[in-house]
Amino acid sequence: MSRQLLRIGRDAGRRSEAAGTRAAALALSAFAVALCLGLLAMVHATYAGKELRRDARTPVGQTEQSRASRATLWLVGSDALKGQRSFSVVFIAPRTSNAPLPPGVDRWPGPGEAVLSPGLLKAGAAEGIADRYGKLSGTVGQEGLDDPGEWLAYVRPAQGMKAEAPIEAVVGFGPKAGTPAEGLQPGTGGDNDKPEWMFQSLVIGLLLVPSLVLLFTALRAGAHGRDRRGALVEALGGLGRDRALIAVGEAMRPVTLGALASVPFFAAAAFVDVRVPFVGYVTSSTDVRQHGWPVLLTPVAAVVTALALAVISDQLSSRVKGTRPATASRSRRQRYLAFLCAPAVLLASRGPELAGDSTQYRSWISWVGLALVVLTLPAAVAVVVARLGGSLARAGRQRGWAGALIAGRRLSHYPAATARLVTGVTVALIVFTQALAWQAMFGTYHAEMEEILSAADRNVAEIGPRGTASATEAAAYLESIPEGHAPVVLAPARTAGEGPVTISGGCVALESLRLPCASKPARVDVALDRRLQQLLRWNTEGGTYLKVVRADHAELAEQTVQSTNTLAVVRVDGGLPAVTALKEASYRAYPRGAQVRYPGEEWLVDGIPDRDQGRWIRLFGVLGMGILVLAIGLRGKAEFLRQGRALAPLTVLTGGYRVFRSSAAWAIVAPLTLAALAGCVVAAWTARPVARPGMAYFVPGSLMATAVAVVLAVAVVMGLWAARIAGRQARDWRA
């Protein structure tokens, strides 16, 4: 009997109303759900693999008990490419003949040589990164990197290293060698990466929820015919179990095909490192193979989820026992959900404030509120449209508007159909504004600093030696400055707001900055050169005037040693400094190199990780929007098919097909327009708190207007499509 019922469901799925549309929608939705579930498993595998590799490459410090053991001298520094986040540059040297090497480095580089990660070599090719730290000795293996695209460099200084602070002696790497030392870990991912739960929340909120909406929409396509079939099964004595088997048989084939279509994507990720488009992150196939075994279960989980929702959807749509029409029960259900819409909006927009400073709890409250808004807002729009539909029907009857009369009657009597139609629009707007709000949360600091620094003159480079540097090293660096460049040293006033700010340099540099070059110190009250103005703005506090002192390289080298002073390099002709050459020269002169940046750039670097991670939000947000737009199209097409069959006999009464266009305008375009307006307002409110305490995000009015315009355009296209399909079906009916 069970097999027979499954076959009945399979055959019904091929011949039912909107059969082709529903099958395609089910396959696509199952595919999307399987991909989202697999992505969750891959995110966990990535975090697990990175954590293991970080632990394995963390040094174990030397102790009194291990002082006689083999040891490596170790010092973690940093560097950055132009406009990119900083990365670790680790200085290493063997202290003993059998000194241990960090994971990923198979042999010791010679003095003045470096080992770089493949990702760093590729990203820094334009800046000559291969020669910046010395001669390239090799590349870091995958086992020594957070992920295949990590930027990391191991450098063995040409001058050697001494076991003096801050240089540490380490006896091994990873838990097997002893207790890992805090603060000596290479890499910046541990500090910059967001927690795993936050990334998983993004996947769930921006991808999985829209995929489930698409799945539910696909299951309800052509629901009218299945509801009548279910009523017939019950009239013949069928039980809920029988209806469930028929529903499973109807959805089994397309759902299984869609879920299995995701397998090639995960198979590729298990054997090939994949670069994520737009974001640039490279996934590790090793992590997927070792920690991503739940990926194998995602097609099964997607099929089970889809079939369970098919059964639940069928059971919920069963005819209510009693003498009241089924539409009364559905209308009452829509009213209940509409009543809960206002509390849901309040929970999503104001509820996170109840969590105080707890970012995690704020996030979870926000997500719960958003889920409730997604469930209740379409019902609220449908109830409002149903009320307006009654008025529209009366106006159509009084004025003889056949299309308005028909649309008003349908809207007032079938609010559930309206809710299904507008669900995709409201959810899409909420997903879109949430993506923008999260992007703003991660990128606000960086965007503000970019705006502040956009007016800064970048034709000057500041040189900041890392660690302590001697006058001899400073003099060597000044001698290696590229031709056409000139150094100056800026010394702040001894007391803020009192005394002069001193600038020292040769005549070439001073005259390039429009300063006098005299044998005696000269006073300047107004800095005329923009490069000098930026140096003074970012590196001095107070000072009543500028004291200009002529100095040679030896004197400048002595002044550079003082940590309060700032060494700057300008091009004599006023052009952009050769930053790449200045960085490369710093690693030849100073043991740990030097930071080379324009004034204020250090404030910008701190926001770059948030800017980069915000790209994930935009990527997921766009994909989520695409999934929901697909849901709108599929839902609309199914509704059009039903409406076309219902309106076909009216061509005999009206004498033409114009009624289809006017009816589609009132029944399709008008509800979607109202949903766009309500969705924009609610989405803007729910996007305000996001997840960061004390932050409020306000959606720009122009952006809201653009979103409404886009939805209007989609609604018009769908209305025209509805009229065309209805007209074609009417012609077939008359034939």
Coordinates of C-alpha atoms in Angstrom, one line a residue, residues 34 37 52 107 112 118 132 166 180 208 214 221 365 412 414 447 452 465 472 486 524 526 567 579 611 623 629 671 726:
A34 CA 22.1 21.4 0.3
L37 CA 24.2 23.1 4.8
L52 CA 45.1 22.8 14.5
R107 CA 65.4 23.7 5.3
G112 CA 70.0 37.3 4.2
P118 CA 52.8 31.4 -2.1
R132 CA 62.2 42.8 -0.1
P166 CA 62.8 40.9 22.5
P180 CA 53.2 26.7 23.6
L208 CA 20.0 29.2 4.5
L214 CA 12.5 29.2 -1.6
A221 CA 3.3 26.0 -5.9
I365 CA 18.0 38.3 19.9
S412 CA -10.4 39.8 -0.1
Y414 CA -7.7 34.6 -0.6
A447 CA 35.3 54.1 5.5
I452 CA 39.7 61.6 6.5
P465 CA 62.4 51.4 12.3
T472 CA 75.1 53.4 12.4
A486 CA 65.7 63.4 0.4
V524 CA 59.0 79.7 10.0
V526 CA 53.4 79.1 8.3
L567 CA 62.0 60.3 9.9
V579 CA 57.8 53.1 -1.3
R611 CA 36.7 45.9 5.4
L623 CA 23.3 35.5 -3.2
V629 CA 14.1 36.9 -6.3
P671 CA 0.2 43.9 -3.4
A726 CA -3.9 34.2 -18.5

